[in-house]
Amino acid sequence: MEDDNESSDTDASKSTSTSGGSSTMPNHIFNLVKSIVGAGVLSLPAGISNFGNAPSAIVPAAILIAFIGSLSAYGFSLIGRVCAYTGSNSYKEAWEKSVGAKSSIIPAASCTFKTVCATLAYSMILADTFRALFQTVGFPLSRTNTLLGVTSTLLLPLCLLKNLASLAPFSLLGIIGMLYTSLAMTVRYLQGAYLPGGKFFSQTPASLQPNFGSIGAKGALSPSSFILICMLSTAYMAHFNAPKFYTELKNNTLPRFNKVVTTSFGISIAFFVLMAGLGFCTFGSASSGLILNNYSNKDILMAFSRVAVAISIVFSYPLAFSGCRDGVLDLAGVPPEKRNNALLDKVTVTMLSFITFLALKVKDLSFVLSFGGATLGNALIYVYPAIMFRAAVKKMKAETTTTNNQDGEDNPSAIDNESKVSQMVATKSLKREVKFALANAGLGIAMGGIGARMALKSVLGG
């Protein structure tokens, strides 16, 4: 990523702009890592098990995790740069000012339906996690009763809240829960507690017990590896918040923003490799779509992990659901002034009921994450950023020998927002990068097509 941006970002380093928000780089890096590292990481071992069943499969998996993470970071950076060029503060505004307002429904609809997939995944995780917790304390409830109970007593009251500011501090529990889970998984792997003869081997259902074979690194050459690739598109998804991260960064020059992006995604890549490796090397081809399901309900160490993950998702759920609900209302053309409490309550109950119904019928979390990543995830990460970047550069002035050195990277905040793009210069390096960005978009479309096909094949057979 840095190699492709280096030449076009040269003049940006000269910028002395002090615009932007008040968030420092360390705070921004922490918040971006917190946004990236979520429950999706718990499905990555299952992604590896789709193409391999020997421990050596983790080698190409780690390479894929790093490769997709780097491409995702580049797409995130592109969105921030488009916001800098156009003076935009949101994904929709960036699209409108670069591509055009008439087609802005395309990214808006994609973001909305992607949040539907996110809330569906949350409901599925909560159903499995709370069911396991109830079994741990001696209440063997069915998955259906568990999800209906959690939805009616916890999720519905929280989603009906009109002010979600009080829930923001609980988002910190997400990263704490993931760190604890990684520690607990490390302990159990090093102990060999789930291997034959281990403390919890006999307490684990046969279908979830460790299972290893001879298909290792070479398995990555199989089309089934695209399931992991598309799951990663979901796992790395934070791109609709890229404009917010750019505008709220203190002294938001592009080099500072890109440093936040590369550092945050680098940390996330390392964490994803760790979690995917621990889960897969412990259970192999038996890795569940939610790796926590593989661990015994009598394993107290992992029970605390389930508690941490459950609490995190419960308080994150209304934040994701709110974006989903607002997106649906936007697509329906309901103006903000007509969104009274009565309407919001009706929409909340209807949408939450629909999502819960889907969660009861769809039980394969890895399918939801891989199919969602193959379609909407790839569009938001690879395709839309490239389209916006190309459109923004196309609006810049052509480079001439008499033109001032005001290229697309030179202190964008110094120019009026409405005219800044037309006042910038489309340098040769920017034009070359447009080709690179479009090549990434083409790669994303190809990966998405194959990944969607393999995800459907995994559940439909054939």
Short mmCIF file of C-alpha atoms in Angstrom, two decimals:
data_model
loop_
_atom_site.label_atom_id
_atom_site.label_comp_id
_atom_site.label_asym_id
_atom_site.label_seq_id
_atom_site.Cartn_x
_atom_site.Cartn_y
_atom_site.Cartn_z
CA MET A 1 0.00 0.00 0.00
CA GLU A 2 2.72 2.43 0.90
CA ASP A 3 4.56 1.80 -2.40
CA ASP A 4 1.53 2.74 -4.47
CA ASN A 5 0.87 5.93 -2.54
CA GLU A 6 4.43 7.08 -2.04
CA SER A 7 4.85 9.16 -5.17
CA SER A 8 1.41 10.73 -5.08
CA ASP A 9 1.70 11.55 -1.38
CA THR A 10 5.02 13.36 -1.67
CA ASP A 11 3.59 16.86 -1.64
CA ALA A 12 1.24 15.96 1.18
CA SER A 13 4.19 15.77 3.55
CA LYS A 14 4.67 19.50 2.99
CA SER A 15 1.21 20.25 4.32
CA THR A 16 1.01 22.27 7.50
CA SER A 17 -2.75 21.99 7.80
CA THR A 18 -4.11 21.84 11.32
CA SER A 19 -7.65 21.00 10.25
CA GLY A 20 -9.62 17.96 11.34
CA GLY A 21 -10.95 16.86 14.69
CA SER A 22 -9.41 16.45 18.12
CA SER A 23 -8.53 12.75 18.19
CA THR A 24 -4.83 11.96 18.54
CA MET A 25 -3.11 9.31 16.44
CA PRO A 26 -2.78 6.77 19.32
CA ASN A 27 -6.49 7.16 20.13
CA HIS A 28 -7.39 6.84 16.46
CA ILE A 29 -5.31 3.71 16.04
CA PHE A 30 -6.93 2.12 19.09
CA ASN A 31 -10.44 3.02 17.89
CA LEU A 32 -9.82 1.74 14.37
CA VAL A 33 -8.41 -1.56 15.65
CA LYS A 34 -11.46 -1.81 17.91
CA SER A 35 -13.71 -1.28 14.87
CA ILE A 36 -11.94 -3.93 12.80
CA VAL A 37 -11.38 -6.67 15.38
CA GLY A 38 -14.82 -8.04 16.11
CA ALA A 39 -16.76 -11.27 16.31
CA GLY A 40 -15.96 -12.05 12.67
CA VAL A 41 -12.50 -13.23 13.70
CA LEU A 42 -14.10 -16.17 15.53
CA SER A 43 -15.14 -17.70 12.19
CA LEU A 44 -11.74 -17.61 10.48
CA PRO A 45 -10.66 -21.10 11.63
CA ALA A 46 -13.70 -22.49 9.80
CA GLY A 47 -12.60 -20.60 6.71
CA ILE A 48 -9.26 -22.41 6.79
CA SER A 49 -10.97 -25.77 7.33
CA ASN A 50 -12.80 -25.32 4.03
CA PHE A 51 -9.61 -25.96 2.10
CA GLY A 52 -7.27 -27.77 4.50
CA ASN A 53 -7.21 -30.22 7.40
CA ALA A 54 -3.50 -30.34 8.25
CA PRO A 55 -1.69 -27.77 10.45
CA SER A 56 0.44 -26.59 7.51
CA ALA A 57 -2.70 -25.03 5.99
CA ILE A 58 -2.17 -22.14 8.39
CA VAL A 59 0.82 -20.97 6.28
CA PRO A 60 -1.15 -19.99 3.12
CA ALA A 61 -3.99 -18.86 5.37
CA ALA A 62 -1.67 -16.38 7.10
CA ILE A 63 -0.51 -15.13 3.70
CA LEU A 64 -4.12 -14.66 2.57
CA ILE A 65 -5.00 -12.86 5.82
CA ALA A 66 -2.07 -10.45 5.31
CA PHE A 67 -2.81 -9.97 1.59
CA ILE A 68 -6.52 -9.25 2.00
CA GLY A 69 -5.75 -7.07 5.01
CA SER A 70 -3.34 -4.98 2.94
CA LEU A 71 -5.88 -4.56 0.12
CA SER A 72 -8.53 -3.62 2.68
CA ALA A 73 -6.21 -1.02 4.19
CA TYR A 74 -5.60 0.46 0.74
CA GLY A 75 -9.36 0.72 0.11
CA PHE A 76 -9.83 2.39 3.50
CA SER A 77 -7.08 4.87 2.64
CA LEU A 78 -8.64 5.63 -0.75
CA ILE A 79 -11.93 6.61 0.88
CA GLY A 80 -10.13 9.00 3.25
CA ARG A 81 -8.26 10.55 0.34
CA VAL A 82 -11.47 11.06 -1.63
CA CYS A 83 -12.90 12.83 1.42
CA ALA A 84 -9.79 15.05 1.49
CA TYR A 85 -10.12 15.86 -2.21
CA THR A 86 -13.83 16.65 -2.05
CA GLY A 87 -14.26 18.00 1.48
CA SER A 88 -16.71 15.22 2.34
CA ASN A 89 -17.67 14.02 5.82
CA SER A 90 -19.54 10.80 5.00
CA TYR A 91 -19.41 7.86 2.58
CA LYS A 92 -22.55 9.08 0.83
CA GLU A 93 -21.27 12.63 0.51
CA ALA A 94 -17.93 11.41 -0.86
CA TRP A 95 -19.80 9.44 -3.53
CA GLU A 96 -22.08 12.36 -4.40
CA LYS A 97 -19.19 14.84 -4.77
CA SER A 98 -17.03 12.47 -6.80
CA VAL A 99 -19.33 10.19 -8.80
CA GLY A 100 -22.66 12.01 -8.58
CA ALA A 101 -25.81 12.29 -6.47
CA LYS A 102 -28.04 10.33 -8.84
CA SER A 103 -26.27 7.05 -8.16
CA SER A 104 -25.66 7.59 -4.42
CA ILE A 105 -28.35 5.02 -3.63
CA ILE A 106 -25.90 2.28 -4.72
CA PRO A 107 -23.38 2.63 -1.85
CA ALA A 108 -26.19 3.59 0.55
CA ALA A 109 -28.07 0.37 -0.19
CA SER A 110 -24.88 -1.68 0.07
CA CYS A 111 -24.03 -0.20 3.49
CA THR A 112 -27.58 -0.81 4.70
CA PHE A 113 -27.74 -4.44 3.64
CA LYS A 114 -24.24 -5.04 4.93
CA THR A 115 -25.41 -3.92 8.39
CA VAL A 116 -28.36 -6.32 8.03
CA CYS A 117 -25.81 -9.11 7.55
CA ALA A 118 -23.88 -7.84 10.58
CA THR A 119 -26.93 -7.85 12.87
CA LEU A 120 -27.94 -11.28 11.54
CA ALA A 121 -24.48 -12.60 12.40
CA TYR A 122 -24.73 -11.02 15.87
CA SER A 123 -28.06 -12.75 16.49
CA MET A 124 -26.64 -16.10 15.41
CA ILE A 125 -23.61 -15.70 17.67
CA LEU A 126 -25.78 -14.70 20.63
CA ALA A 127 -28.04 -17.73 20.09
CA ASP A 128 -25.10 -20.16 20.21
CA THR A 129 -23.20 -18.34 22.94
CA PHE A 130 -26.07 -17.92 25.39
CA ARG A 131 -27.22 -21.48 24.76
CA ALA A 132 -23.77 -22.75 25.74
CA LEU A 133 -23.72 -20.51 28.81
CA PHE A 134 -27.12 -21.76 29.94
CA GLN A 135 -25.93 -25.35 29.53
CA THR A 136 -22.85 -24.54 31.61
CA VAL A 137 -25.04 -23.50 34.55
CA GLY A 138 -27.47 -26.41 34.13
CA PHE A 139 -30.25 -24.96 31.92
CA PRO A 140 -30.29 -26.93 28.64
CA LEU A 141 -32.44 -24.64 26.49
CA SER A 142 -32.96 -25.08 22.75
CA ARG A 143 -31.34 -22.65 20.33
CA THR A 144 -34.76 -21.29 19.36
CA ASN A 145 -35.88 -20.60 22.91
CA THR A 146 -32.50 -19.09 23.75
CA LEU A 147 -32.57 -16.62 20.86
CA LEU A 148 -36.21 -15.66 21.43
CA GLY A 149 -35.51 -15.06 25.11
CA VAL A 150 -32.37 -12.98 24.49
CA THR A 151 -34.08 -10.97 21.76
CA SER A 152 -37.21 -10.16 23.78
CA THR A 153 -35.54 -9.43 27.12
CA LEU A 154 -32.25 -7.81 26.05
CA LEU A 155 -32.05 -6.82 22.41
CA LEU A 156 -35.52 -5.35 21.90
CA PRO A 157 -35.39 -2.96 24.92
CA LEU A 158 -31.90 -1.80 23.89
CA CYS A 159 -32.87 -1.31 20.24
CA LEU A 160 -35.90 0.75 21.30
CA LEU A 161 -33.63 3.27 23.02
CA LYS A 162 -33.62 6.64 21.24
CA ASN A 163 -30.30 7.81 22.68
CA LEU A 164 -27.49 5.27 22.41
CA ALA A 165 -24.75 7.50 23.82
CA SER A 166 -24.81 5.64 27.13
CA LEU A 167 -23.85 2.40 25.34
CA ALA A 168 -20.67 3.78 23.78
CA PRO A 169 -18.37 2.94 26.75
CA PHE A 170 -19.38 -0.73 26.48
CA SER A 171 -17.75 -0.94 23.05
CA LEU A 172 -14.44 -1.22 24.90
CA LEU A 173 -15.58 -4.64 26.12
CA GLY A 174 -15.28 -5.92 22.55
CA ILE A 175 -11.52 -5.62 22.32
CA ILE A 176 -11.10 -6.76 25.95
CA GLY A 177 -13.22 -9.83 25.21
CA MET A 178 -11.18 -10.66 22.09
CA LEU A 179 -7.88 -10.30 23.97
CA TYR A 180 -9.11 -12.57 26.75
CA THR A 181 -10.41 -15.09 24.21
CA SER A 182 -7.04 -15.19 22.45
CA LEU A 183 -5.31 -15.80 25.79
CA ALA A 184 -7.74 -18.57 26.75
CA MET A 185 -7.39 -20.25 23.34
CA THR A 186 -3.59 -20.09 23.66
CA VAL A 187 -3.70 -21.77 27.07
CA ARG A 188 -5.95 -24.59 25.86
CA TYR A 189 -3.85 -25.14 22.73
CA LEU A 190 -0.58 -25.32 24.67
CA GLN A 191 -2.15 -27.67 27.22
CA GLY A 192 -3.48 -29.99 24.51
CA ALA A 193 -6.68 -30.03 26.52
CA TYR A 194 -8.82 -30.95 23.48
CA LEU A 195 -6.55 -33.59 21.96
CA PRO A 196 -7.35 -37.30 22.49
CA GLY A 197 -6.64 -38.00 26.14
CA GLY A 198 -6.88 -34.31 27.00
CA LYS A 199 -9.01 -32.99 29.84
CA PHE A 200 -11.95 -31.86 27.64
CA PHE A 201 -11.71 -34.22 24.66
CA SER A 202 -14.39 -36.61 25.89
CA GLN A 203 -16.65 -33.71 26.93
CA THR A 204 -16.79 -32.35 23.38
CA PRO A 205 -19.40 -33.64 20.87
CA ALA A 206 -17.85 -36.01 18.32
CA SER A 207 -18.57 -33.65 15.42
CA LEU A 208 -16.63 -30.87 17.14
CA GLN A 209 -13.63 -32.90 18.33
CA PRO A 210 -10.24 -32.18 16.71
CA ASN A 211 -9.89 -33.78 13.28
CA PHE A 212 -6.73 -33.57 11.19
CA GLY A 213 -5.78 -35.04 7.85
CA SER A 214 -3.14 -34.68 5.15
CA ILE A 215 -4.41 -31.67 3.17
CA GLY A 216 -2.13 -28.82 4.17
CA ALA A 217 -0.68 -25.82 2.35
CA LYS A 218 -1.52 -27.18 -1.12
CA GLY A 219 -5.20 -27.03 -0.21
CA ALA A 220 -5.06 -23.26 -0.67
CA LEU A 221 -4.93 -23.89 -4.44
CA SER A 222 -8.50 -25.16 -4.22
CA PRO A 223 -11.37 -22.78 -5.09
CA SER A 224 -12.63 -23.42 -1.55
CA SER A 225 -9.94 -21.04 -0.27
CA PHE A 226 -12.08 -18.22 -1.63
CA ILE A 227 -14.50 -18.84 1.23
CA LEU A 228 -11.79 -17.70 3.65
CA ILE A 229 -10.95 -14.76 1.38
CA CYS A 230 -14.55 -13.55 1.40
CA MET A 231 -14.90 -14.11 5.14
CA LEU A 232 -11.91 -11.79 5.50
CA SER A 233 -13.76 -9.11 3.52
CA THR A 234 -16.38 -9.19 6.28
CA ALA A 235 -13.83 -9.40 9.09
CA TYR A 236 -11.89 -6.33 7.91
CA MET A 237 -15.02 -4.33 7.16
CA ALA A 238 -14.91 -0.85 8.71
CA HIS A 239 -14.87 1.15 5.50
CA PHE A 240 -18.17 2.99 5.84
CA ASN A 241 -16.55 4.71 8.85
CA ALA A 242 -13.45 5.80 6.91
CA PRO A 243 -14.77 9.36 6.38
CA LYS A 244 -15.37 9.69 10.13
CA PHE A 245 -11.85 8.52 10.92
CA TYR A 246 -10.39 11.01 8.44
CA THR A 247 -12.40 14.04 9.57
CA GLU A 248 -11.99 13.40 13.31
CA LEU A 249 -8.19 12.95 13.21
CA LYS A 250 -6.30 15.87 14.70
CA ASN A 251 -4.20 17.62 12.03
CA ASN A 252 -5.64 15.27 9.44
CA THR A 253 -3.01 15.43 6.73
CA LEU A 254 -2.99 12.44 4.43
CA PRO A 255 0.39 11.09 5.66
CA ARG A 256 -0.92 11.11 9.25
CA PHE A 257 -4.17 9.45 8.17
CA ASN A 258 -2.31 6.79 6.18
CA LYS A 259 -0.07 6.09 9.17
CA VAL A 260 -3.17 5.47 11.29
CA VAL A 261 -4.56 3.14 8.62
CA THR A 262 -1.37 1.11 8.07
CA THR A 263 -0.68 0.73 11.80
CA SER A 264 -4.26 -0.24 12.66
CA PHE A 265 -4.61 -2.77 9.87
CA GLY A 266 -1.14 -4.15 10.63
CA ILE A 267 -2.15 -4.83 14.24
CA SER A 268 -5.44 -6.35 13.08
CA ILE A 269 -3.68 -8.63 10.59
CA ALA A 270 -1.39 -9.96 13.32
CA PHE A 271 -4.35 -10.59 15.62
CA PHE A 272 -6.35 -12.33 12.88
CA VAL A 273 -3.43 -14.65 12.11
CA LEU A 274 -3.10 -15.48 15.81
CA MET A 275 -6.80 -16.26 16.35
CA ALA A 276 -7.22 -18.18 13.09
CA GLY A 277 -4.09 -20.20 13.80
CA LEU A 278 -5.02 -21.06 17.38
CA GLY A 279 -8.53 -22.19 16.47
CA PHE A 280 -7.54 -24.21 13.42
CA CYS A 281 -4.47 -25.82 15.00
CA THR A 282 -6.63 -26.90 17.94
CA PHE A 283 -9.60 -28.38 16.04
CA GLY A 284 -8.55 -28.72 12.39
CA SER A 285 -11.31 -29.54 9.93
CA ALA A 286 -13.83 -29.75 12.80
CA SER A 287 -13.57 -25.99 13.37
CA SER A 288 -17.07 -24.59 13.78
CA GLY A 289 -18.36 -21.45 12.06
CA LEU A 290 -18.16 -19.97 15.56
CA ILE A 291 -15.00 -21.44 17.05
CA LEU A 292 -16.30 -21.01 20.60
CA ASN A 293 -18.81 -23.78 19.84
CA ASN A 294 -15.93 -26.26 19.70
CA TYR A 295 -15.01 -25.72 23.33
CA SER A 296 -16.70 -27.77 26.05
CA ASN A 297 -19.55 -26.19 27.98
CA LYS A 298 -17.75 -27.43 31.11
CA ASP A 299 -14.60 -25.48 30.27
CA ILE A 300 -14.80 -22.59 32.74
CA LEU A 301 -11.91 -20.72 31.15
CA MET A 302 -13.78 -20.59 27.82
CA ALA A 303 -17.07 -19.93 29.60
CA PHE A 304 -15.68 -16.57 30.70
CA SER A 305 -14.72 -15.94 27.08
CA ARG A 306 -18.32 -16.62 26.04
CA VAL A 307 -19.53 -14.19 28.70
CA ALA A 308 -17.16 -11.48 27.47
CA VAL A 309 -18.15 -11.98 23.84
CA ALA A 310 -21.88 -12.09 24.71
CA ILE A 311 -21.78 -8.87 26.72
CA SER A 312 -19.81 -7.14 24.00
CA ILE A 313 -22.26 -8.14 21.26
CA VAL A 314 -25.35 -7.35 23.33
CA PHE A 315 -24.23 -3.74 23.80
CA SER A 316 -22.84 -3.43 20.27
CA TYR A 317 -26.03 -4.80 18.74
CA PRO A 318 -28.22 -1.67 19.10
CA LEU A 319 -25.45 0.50 17.62
CA ALA A 320 -25.31 -1.68 14.49
CA PHE A 321 -29.10 -2.06 14.42
CA SER A 322 -29.58 1.71 14.58
CA GLY A 323 -27.47 2.16 11.45
CA CYS A 324 -29.41 -0.61 9.76
CA ARG A 325 -32.78 0.95 10.68
CA ASP A 326 -31.71 4.45 9.59
CA GLY A 327 -30.44 3.04 6.32
CA VAL A 328 -33.76 1.35 5.60
CA LEU A 329 -35.63 4.58 6.35
CA ASP A 330 -33.25 6.50 4.08
CA LEU A 331 -33.84 4.05 1.24
CA ALA A 332 -37.59 4.31 1.84
CA GLY A 333 -37.34 8.08 1.47
CA VAL A 334 -38.63 8.88 4.97
CA PRO A 335 -37.35 12.37 5.90
CA PRO A 336 -35.81 12.82 9.39
CA GLU A 337 -38.58 15.14 10.54
CA LYS A 338 -41.17 12.38 10.03
CA ARG A 339 -39.25 9.77 12.02
CA ASN A 340 -41.22 10.08 15.24
CA ASN A 341 -40.96 7.65 18.14
CA ALA A 342 -44.06 5.69 17.11
CA LEU A 343 -42.68 5.06 13.62
CA LEU A 344 -39.23 4.17 14.93
CA ASP A 345 -40.74 1.67 17.38
CA LYS A 346 -42.80 -0.02 14.67
CA VAL A 347 -39.84 -0.26 12.31
CA THR A 348 -37.63 -1.56 15.14
CA VAL A 349 -40.04 -4.35 16.10
CA THR A 350 -40.62 -5.33 12.46
CA MET A 351 -36.94 -5.39 11.49
CA LEU A 352 -35.78 -7.12 14.67
CA SER A 353 -38.46 -9.78 14.20
CA PHE A 354 -37.33 -10.36 10.61
CA ILE A 355 -33.65 -10.61 11.58
CA THR A 356 -34.48 -12.98 14.43
CA PHE A 357 -36.52 -15.16 12.07
CA LEU A 358 -33.55 -15.38 9.70
CA ALA A 359 -31.21 -16.22 12.58
CA LEU A 360 -33.49 -19.09 13.60
CA LYS A 361 -33.49 -20.53 10.08
CA VAL A 362 -29.86 -19.90 9.11
CA LYS A 363 -27.41 -21.64 11.43
CA ASP A 364 -24.16 -21.57 9.45
CA LEU A 365 -22.37 -18.40 10.54
CA SER A 366 -19.46 -18.98 8.17
CA PHE A 367 -21.89 -18.91 5.22
CA VAL A 368 -23.39 -15.57 6.28
CA LEU A 369 -19.95 -14.02 6.69
CA SER A 370 -18.46 -15.46 3.50
CA PHE A 371 -21.46 -14.73 1.25
CA GLY A 372 -21.88 -11.25 2.72
CA GLY A 373 -18.19 -10.59 2.22
CA ALA A 374 -18.23 -11.94 -1.33
CA THR A 375 -21.01 -9.60 -2.37
CA LEU A 376 -21.46 -6.45 -0.28
CA GLY A 377 -18.10 -6.58 1.50
CA ASN A 378 -16.06 -6.74 -1.69
CA ALA A 379 -18.06 -3.89 -3.19
CA LEU A 380 -17.48 -1.59 -0.21
CA ILE A 381 -13.79 -2.48 0.17
CA TYR A 382 -12.55 -2.76 -3.44
CA VAL A 383 -15.07 -1.51 -5.98
CA TYR A 384 -16.68 1.65 -4.61
CA PRO A 385 -13.44 3.27 -3.32
CA ALA A 386 -11.82 2.74 -6.74
CA ILE A 387 -14.84 4.23 -8.55
CA MET A 388 -14.84 7.30 -6.27
CA PHE A 389 -11.08 7.73 -6.58
CA ARG A 390 -11.22 7.52 -10.37
CA ALA A 391 -14.07 10.03 -10.52
CA ALA A 392 -12.28 12.46 -8.19
CA VAL A 393 -9.04 12.33 -10.19
CA LYS A 394 -10.99 12.71 -13.44
CA LYS A 395 -12.38 16.03 -12.18
CA MET A 396 -8.91 17.41 -11.50
CA LYS A 397 -7.09 19.65 -13.97
CA ALA A 398 -4.72 18.10 -16.46
CA GLU A 399 -1.03 18.41 -15.61
CA THR A 400 0.87 21.03 -17.64
CA THR A 401 4.30 22.60 -17.39
CA THR A 402 2.77 25.95 -16.42
CA THR A 403 0.42 24.62 -13.75
CA ASN A 404 1.17 25.35 -10.13
CA ASN A 405 2.25 22.34 -8.09
CA GLN A 406 -1.20 21.93 -6.52
CA ASP A 407 -1.71 18.20 -7.06
CA GLY A 408 -4.28 16.01 -5.42
CA GLU A 409 -2.17 15.49 -2.32
CA ASP A 410 -1.04 19.02 -1.54
CA ASN A 411 -2.98 20.34 1.46
CA PRO A 412 -6.54 19.73 0.23
CA SER A 413 -7.98 21.77 3.12
CA ALA A 414 -6.47 24.96 1.68
CA ILE A 415 -9.10 25.08 -1.07
CA ASP A 416 -12.82 25.70 -0.82
CA ASN A 417 -14.69 22.41 -0.50
CA GLU A 418 -16.96 22.99 -3.48
CA SER A 419 -14.14 23.68 -5.93
CA LYS A 420 -11.15 21.91 -4.46
CA VAL A 421 -11.24 18.92 -6.81
CA SER A 422 -11.33 21.05 -9.94
CA GLN A 423 -8.46 23.17 -8.61
CA MET A 424 -6.18 20.17 -8.07
CA VAL A 425 -3.89 18.66 -10.67
CA ALA A 426 -4.18 15.07 -11.86
CA THR A 427 -0.49 14.16 -11.85
CA LYS A 428 0.92 11.21 -13.76
CA SER A 429 1.36 9.32 -10.49
CA LEU A 430 -2.31 9.80 -9.61
CA LYS A 431 -3.38 8.62 -13.06
CA ARG A 432 -1.20 5.54 -12.69
CA GLU A 433 -2.71 4.88 -9.30
CA VAL A 434 -6.21 5.05 -10.78
CA LYS A 435 -5.27 2.07 -12.94
CA PHE A 436 -3.96 0.25 -9.87
CA ALA A 437 -7.16 1.00 -7.92
CA LEU A 438 -9.33 -0.22 -10.81
CA ALA A 439 -7.24 -3.39 -11.02
CA ASN A 440 -7.95 -3.94 -7.31
CA ALA A 441 -11.65 -3.45 -8.03
CA GLY A 442 -11.50 -6.05 -10.79
CA LEU A 443 -9.70 -8.44 -8.46
CA GLY A 444 -12.38 -7.84 -5.82
CA ILE A 445 -15.15 -8.63 -8.31
CA ALA A 446 -13.42 -11.83 -9.40
CA MET A 447 -12.78 -12.97 -5.82
CA GLY A 448 -16.34 -12.12 -4.88
CA GLY A 449 -17.83 -14.08 -7.76
CA ILE A 450 -15.85 -17.23 -6.99
CA GLY A 451 -16.33 -16.80 -3.24
CA ALA A 452 -20.11 -16.40 -3.53
CA ARG A 453 -20.30 -19.53 -5.68
CA MET A 454 -18.22 -21.56 -3.23
CA ALA A 455 -20.20 -20.25 -0.23
CA LEU A 456 -23.48 -21.32 -1.84
CA LYS A 457 -21.97 -24.65 -2.81
CA SER A 458 -20.90 -25.27 0.78
CA VAL A 459 -24.51 -25.10 2.01
CA LEU A 460 -26.38 -26.40 -1.04
CA GLY A 461 -23.93 -29.09 -2.00
CA GLY A 462 -23.09 -30.15 -5.53
#
